[in-house]
């Protein structure tokens, strides 16, 4: 093999990786969108069930906050702020309810990790209203 052929092969190999890199980016954005919608669905379900439970006993703010945060996560509005508030709610529930029982439920810990991933990643910018807001105000840390 001549030097020129080896040089051409070296230049060709990085070009072959480009579609794989693009595919990884698409899959990462799709995974964050899926996790965002799942966490939003869990919060909406918990909020709805909680509002049914507290309806007879008087007003409670936690179920309504869960409904609001879940709805904003599903539509992708203020995703990082909503995920941070959800993380605070999940960690609060993790330390108050589960530690009293002496057992940490894995589901609360897993949803807390999902909320942390949504804060770090740009989950609302893929299929959400944050993508529209990011076009107008690109430097905002909220989306």
PDB file of C-alpha atoms in Angstrom:
ATOM      1  CA  UNK A   1       0.000   0.000   0.000  1.00  0.00           C
ATOM      2  CA  UNK A   2       1.394   3.363  -0.946  1.00  0.00           C
ATOM      3  CA  UNK A   3       1.626   6.383   1.348  1.00  0.00           C
ATOM      4  CA  UNK A   4      -1.036   8.267  -0.566  1.00  0.00           C
ATOM      5  CA  UNK A   5      -3.539   5.423  -0.205  1.00  0.00           C
ATOM      6  CA  UNK A   6      -2.850   5.215   3.545  1.00  0.00           C
ATOM      7  CA  UNK A   7      -3.280   8.979   3.849  1.00  0.00           C
ATOM      8  CA  UNK A   8      -6.563   8.827   1.961  1.00  0.00           C
ATOM      9  CA  UNK A   9      -7.792   6.077   4.293  1.00  0.00           C
ATOM     10  CA  UNK A  10      -6.913   8.127   7.373  1.00  0.00           C
ATOM     11  CA  UNK A  11      -8.897  11.067   6.010  1.00  0.00           C
ATOM     12  CA  UNK A  12     -11.801   8.793   5.077  1.00  0.00           C
ATOM     13  CA  UNK A  13     -12.249   7.114   8.499  1.00  0.00           C
ATOM     14  CA  UNK A  14     -13.297  10.289  10.423  1.00  0.00           C
ATOM     15  CA  UNK A  15     -15.792  11.055   7.676  1.00  0.00           C
ATOM     16  CA  UNK A  16     -17.331   7.614   8.193  1.00  0.00           C
ATOM     17  CA  UNK A  17     -17.959   8.397  11.879  1.00  0.00           C
ATOM     18  CA  UNK A  18     -19.992  11.529  11.139  1.00  0.00           C
ATOM     19  CA  UNK A  19     -23.387   9.826  10.566  1.00  0.00           C
ATOM     20  CA  UNK A  20     -22.874   7.837  13.758  1.00  0.00           C
ATOM     21  CA  UNK A  21     -22.232  11.039  15.688  1.00  0.00           C
ATOM     22  CA  UNK A  22     -25.358  12.631  14.233  1.00  0.00           C
ATOM     23  CA  UNK A  23     -27.365   9.512  15.062  1.00  0.00           C
ATOM     24  CA  UNK A  24     -26.080   9.554  18.654  1.00  0.00           C
ATOM     25  CA  UNK A  25     -27.155  13.183  19.011  1.00  0.00           C
ATOM     26  CA  UNK A  26     -30.623  12.423  17.661  1.00  0.00           C
ATOM     27  CA  UNK A  27     -31.000   9.440  19.987  1.00  0.00           C
ATOM     28  CA  UNK A  28     -29.805  11.462  22.992  1.00  0.00           C
ATOM     29  CA  UNK A  29     -32.352  14.210  22.288  1.00  0.00           C
ATOM     30  CA  UNK A  30     -35.096  11.638  21.774  1.00  0.00           C
ATOM     31  CA  UNK A  31     -34.177   9.897  25.041  1.00  0.00           C
ATOM     32  CA  UNK A  32     -34.306  13.171  26.981  1.00  0.00           C
ATOM     33  CA  UNK A  33     -37.675  13.957  25.420  1.00  0.00           C
ATOM     34  CA  UNK A  34     -38.976  10.525  26.356  1.00  0.00           C
ATOM     35  CA  UNK A  35     -37.731  10.892  29.948  1.00  0.00           C
ATOM     36  CA  UNK A  36     -39.231  14.385  30.184  1.00  0.00           C
ATOM     37  CA  UNK A  37     -42.653  13.151  29.078  1.00  0.00           C
ATOM     38  CA  UNK A  38     -42.475  10.109  31.376  1.00  0.00           C
ATOM     39  CA  UNK A  39     -41.562  12.189  34.426  1.00  0.00           C
ATOM     40  CA  UNK A  40     -44.312  14.659  33.538  1.00  0.00           C
ATOM     41  CA  UNK A  41     -46.811  11.824  33.251  1.00  0.00           C
ATOM     42  CA  UNK A  42     -45.784  10.413  36.626  1.00  0.00           C
ATOM     43  CA  UNK A  43     -46.160  13.821  38.271  1.00  0.00           C
ATOM     44  CA  UNK A  44     -49.550  14.432  36.648  1.00  0.00           C
ATOM     45  CA  UNK A  45     -50.765  11.016  37.787  1.00  0.00           C
ATOM     46  CA  UNK A  46     -49.479  11.536  41.339  1.00  0.00           C
ATOM     47  CA  UNK A  47     -51.009  15.008  41.450  1.00  0.00           C
ATOM     48  CA  UNK A  48     -54.359  13.787  40.164  1.00  0.00           C
ATOM     49  CA  UNK A  49     -54.488  10.921  42.636  1.00  0.00           C
ATOM     50  CA  UNK A  50     -53.357  13.242  45.432  1.00  0.00           C
ATOM     51  CA  UNK A  51     -56.016  15.819  44.615  1.00  0.00           C
ATOM     52  CA  UNK A  52     -58.672  13.083  44.778  1.00  0.00           C
ATOM     53  CA  UNK A  53     -57.381  12.025  48.185  1.00  0.00           C
ATOM     54  CA  UNK A  54     -57.198  15.557  49.630  1.00  0.00           C
ATOM     55  CA  UNK A  55     -60.499  16.722  48.140  1.00  0.00           C
ATOM     56  CA  UNK A  56     -62.534  15.666  51.157  1.00  0.00           C
ATOM     57  CA  UNK A  57     -60.012  16.931  53.712  1.00  0.00           C
ATOM     58  CA  UNK A  58     -59.536  20.435  52.360  1.00  0.00           C
ATOM     59  CA  UNK A  59     -57.137  22.151  49.968  1.00  0.00           C
ATOM     60  CA  UNK A  60     -53.610  20.875  49.643  1.00  0.00           C
ATOM     61  CA  UNK A  61     -50.979  22.534  47.482  1.00  0.00           C
ATOM     62  CA  UNK A  62     -48.696  19.573  46.804  1.00  0.00           C
ATOM     63  CA  UNK A  63     -51.034  17.742  44.381  1.00  0.00           C
ATOM     64  CA  UNK A  64     -51.690  20.947  42.471  1.00  0.00           C
ATOM     65  CA  UNK A  65     -47.969  21.675  42.281  1.00  0.00           C
ATOM     66  CA  UNK A  66     -47.389  18.154  40.952  1.00  0.00           C
ATOM     67  CA  UNK A  67     -50.106  18.679  38.326  1.00  0.00           C
ATOM     68  CA  UNK A  68     -48.582  21.996  37.269  1.00  0.00           C
ATOM     69  CA  UNK A  69     -45.002  20.675  37.110  1.00  0.00           C
ATOM     70  CA  UNK A  70     -46.079  17.532  35.261  1.00  0.00           C
ATOM     71  CA  UNK A  71     -48.014  19.562  32.707  1.00  0.00           C
ATOM     72  CA  UNK A  72     -45.114  21.922  32.061  1.00  0.00           C
ATOM     73  CA  UNK A  73     -42.759  18.969  31.637  1.00  0.00           C
ATOM     74  CA  UNK A  74     -45.087  17.249  29.173  1.00  0.00           C
ATOM     75  CA  UNK A  75     -45.417  20.316  26.949  1.00  0.00           C
ATOM     76  CA  UNK A  76     -41.757  21.260  27.417  1.00  0.00           C
ATOM     77  CA  UNK A  77     -42.269  24.696  28.948  1.00  0.00           C
ATOM     78  CA  UNK A  78     -39.564  25.956  31.340  1.00  0.00           C
ATOM     79  CA  UNK A  79     -38.191  22.442  31.445  1.00  0.00           C
ATOM     80  CA  UNK A  80     -35.091  23.070  33.546  1.00  0.00           C
ATOM     81  CA  UNK A  81     -36.979  25.089  36.128  1.00  0.00           C
ATOM     82  CA  UNK A  82     -39.773  22.501  36.268  1.00  0.00           C
ATOM     83  CA  UNK A  83     -37.288  19.639  36.552  1.00  0.00           C
ATOM     84  CA  UNK A  84     -35.487  21.448  39.387  1.00  0.00           C
ATOM     85  CA  UNK A  85     -38.773  21.932  41.260  1.00  0.00           C
ATOM     86  CA  UNK A  86     -39.667  18.275  40.619  1.00  0.00           C
ATOM     87  CA  UNK A  87     -36.261  17.227  41.942  1.00  0.00           C
ATOM     88  CA  UNK A  88     -36.856  19.206  45.136  1.00  0.00           C
ATOM     89  CA  UNK A  89     -40.293  17.604  45.558  1.00  0.00           C
ATOM     90  CA  UNK A  90     -38.981  14.096  44.910  1.00  0.00           C
ATOM     91  CA  UNK A  91     -36.020  14.467  47.262  1.00  0.00           C
ATOM     92  CA  UNK A  92     -38.317  15.900  49.935  1.00  0.00           C
ATOM     93  CA  UNK A  93     -40.630  12.911  49.566  1.00  0.00           C
ATOM     94  CA  UNK A  94     -37.649  10.564  49.564  1.00  0.00           C
ATOM     95  CA  UNK A  95     -36.323  11.914  52.869  1.00  0.00           C
ATOM     96  CA  UNK A  96     -39.627  12.312  54.690  1.00  0.00           C
ATOM     97  CA  UNK A  97     -41.748   9.303  53.770  1.00  0.00           C
ATOM     98  CA  UNK A  98     -39.278   6.621  52.862  1.00  0.00           C
ATOM     99  CA  UNK A  99     -36.767   7.198  55.633  1.00  0.00           C
ATOM    100  CA  UNK A 100     -39.517   6.935  58.200  1.00  0.00           C
ATOM    101  CA  UNK A 101     -40.136   3.433  56.919  1.00  0.00           C
ATOM    102  CA  UNK A 102     -36.428   2.697  57.013  1.00  0.00           C
ATOM    103  CA  UNK A 103     -36.371   1.798  53.311  1.00  0.00           C
ATOM    104  CA  UNK A 104     -35.553   4.029  50.373  1.00  0.00           C
ATOM    105  CA  UNK A 105     -37.821   3.236  47.460  1.00  0.00           C
ATOM    106  CA  UNK A 106     -35.894   2.876  44.249  1.00  0.00           C
ATOM    107  CA  UNK A 107     -38.597   4.551  42.168  1.00  0.00           C
ATOM    108  CA  UNK A 108     -38.267   7.895  43.971  1.00  0.00           C
ATOM    109  CA  UNK A 109     -34.500   7.747  43.626  1.00  0.00           C
ATOM    110  CA  UNK A 110     -34.765   6.846  39.933  1.00  0.00           C
ATOM    111  CA  UNK A 111     -37.170   9.705  39.187  1.00  0.00           C
ATOM    112  CA  UNK A 112     -34.828  12.060  41.041  1.00  0.00           C
ATOM    113  CA  UNK A 113     -31.996  10.966  38.738  1.00  0.00           C
ATOM    114  CA  UNK A 114     -34.252  11.546  35.713  1.00  0.00           C
ATOM    115  CA  UNK A 115     -35.050  15.057  36.965  1.00  0.00           C
ATOM    116  CA  UNK A 116     -31.331  15.724  37.415  1.00  0.00           C
ATOM    117  CA  UNK A 117     -30.655  14.551  33.851  1.00  0.00           C
ATOM    118  CA  UNK A 118     -33.372  16.888  32.565  1.00  0.00           C
ATOM    119  CA  UNK A 119     -31.777  19.815  34.394  1.00  0.00           C
ATOM    120  CA  UNK A 120     -28.365  19.087  32.893  1.00  0.00           C
ATOM    121  CA  UNK A 121     -29.542  18.284  29.365  1.00  0.00           C
ATOM    122  CA  UNK A 122     -31.496  20.564  27.051  1.00  0.00           C
ATOM    123  CA  UNK A 123     -34.605  18.399  27.254  1.00  0.00           C
ATOM    124  CA  UNK A 124     -37.139  21.078  26.370  1.00  0.00           C
ATOM    125  CA  UNK A 125     -35.388  22.197  23.222  1.00  0.00           C
ATOM    126  CA  UNK A 126     -36.149  19.062  21.230  1.00  0.00           C
ATOM    127  CA  UNK A 127     -39.907  18.642  21.104  1.00  0.00           C
ATOM    128  CA  UNK A 128     -41.240  21.325  23.408  1.00  0.00           C
ATOM    129  CA  UNK A 129     -42.232  24.925  23.787  1.00  0.00           C
ATOM    130  CA  UNK A 130     -38.750  25.739  25.039  1.00  0.00           C
ATOM    131  CA  UNK A 131     -37.500  25.322  21.467  1.00  0.00           C
ATOM    132  CA  UNK A 132     -39.724  28.205  20.381  1.00  0.00           C
ATOM    133  CA  UNK A 133     -38.646  30.332  23.324  1.00  0.00           C
ATOM    134  CA  UNK A 134     -34.966  29.540  22.679  1.00  0.00           C
ATOM    135  CA  UNK A 135     -35.243  31.046  19.206  1.00  0.00           C
ATOM    136  CA  UNK A 136     -36.419  34.322  20.701  1.00  0.00           C
ATOM    137  CA  UNK A 137     -34.226  34.385  23.845  1.00  0.00           C
ATOM    138  CA  UNK A 138     -31.317  32.056  23.120  1.00  0.00           C
ATOM    139  CA  UNK A 139     -29.150  32.958  26.131  1.00  0.00           C
ATOM    140  CA  UNK A 140     -31.731  32.267  28.849  1.00  0.00           C
ATOM    141  CA  UNK A 141     -30.771  29.502  31.318  1.00  0.00           C
ATOM    142  CA  UNK A 142     -34.394  28.423  31.839  1.00  0.00           C
ATOM    143  CA  UNK A 143     -34.664  26.471  28.589  1.00  0.00           C
TER     144      UNK A 143
END
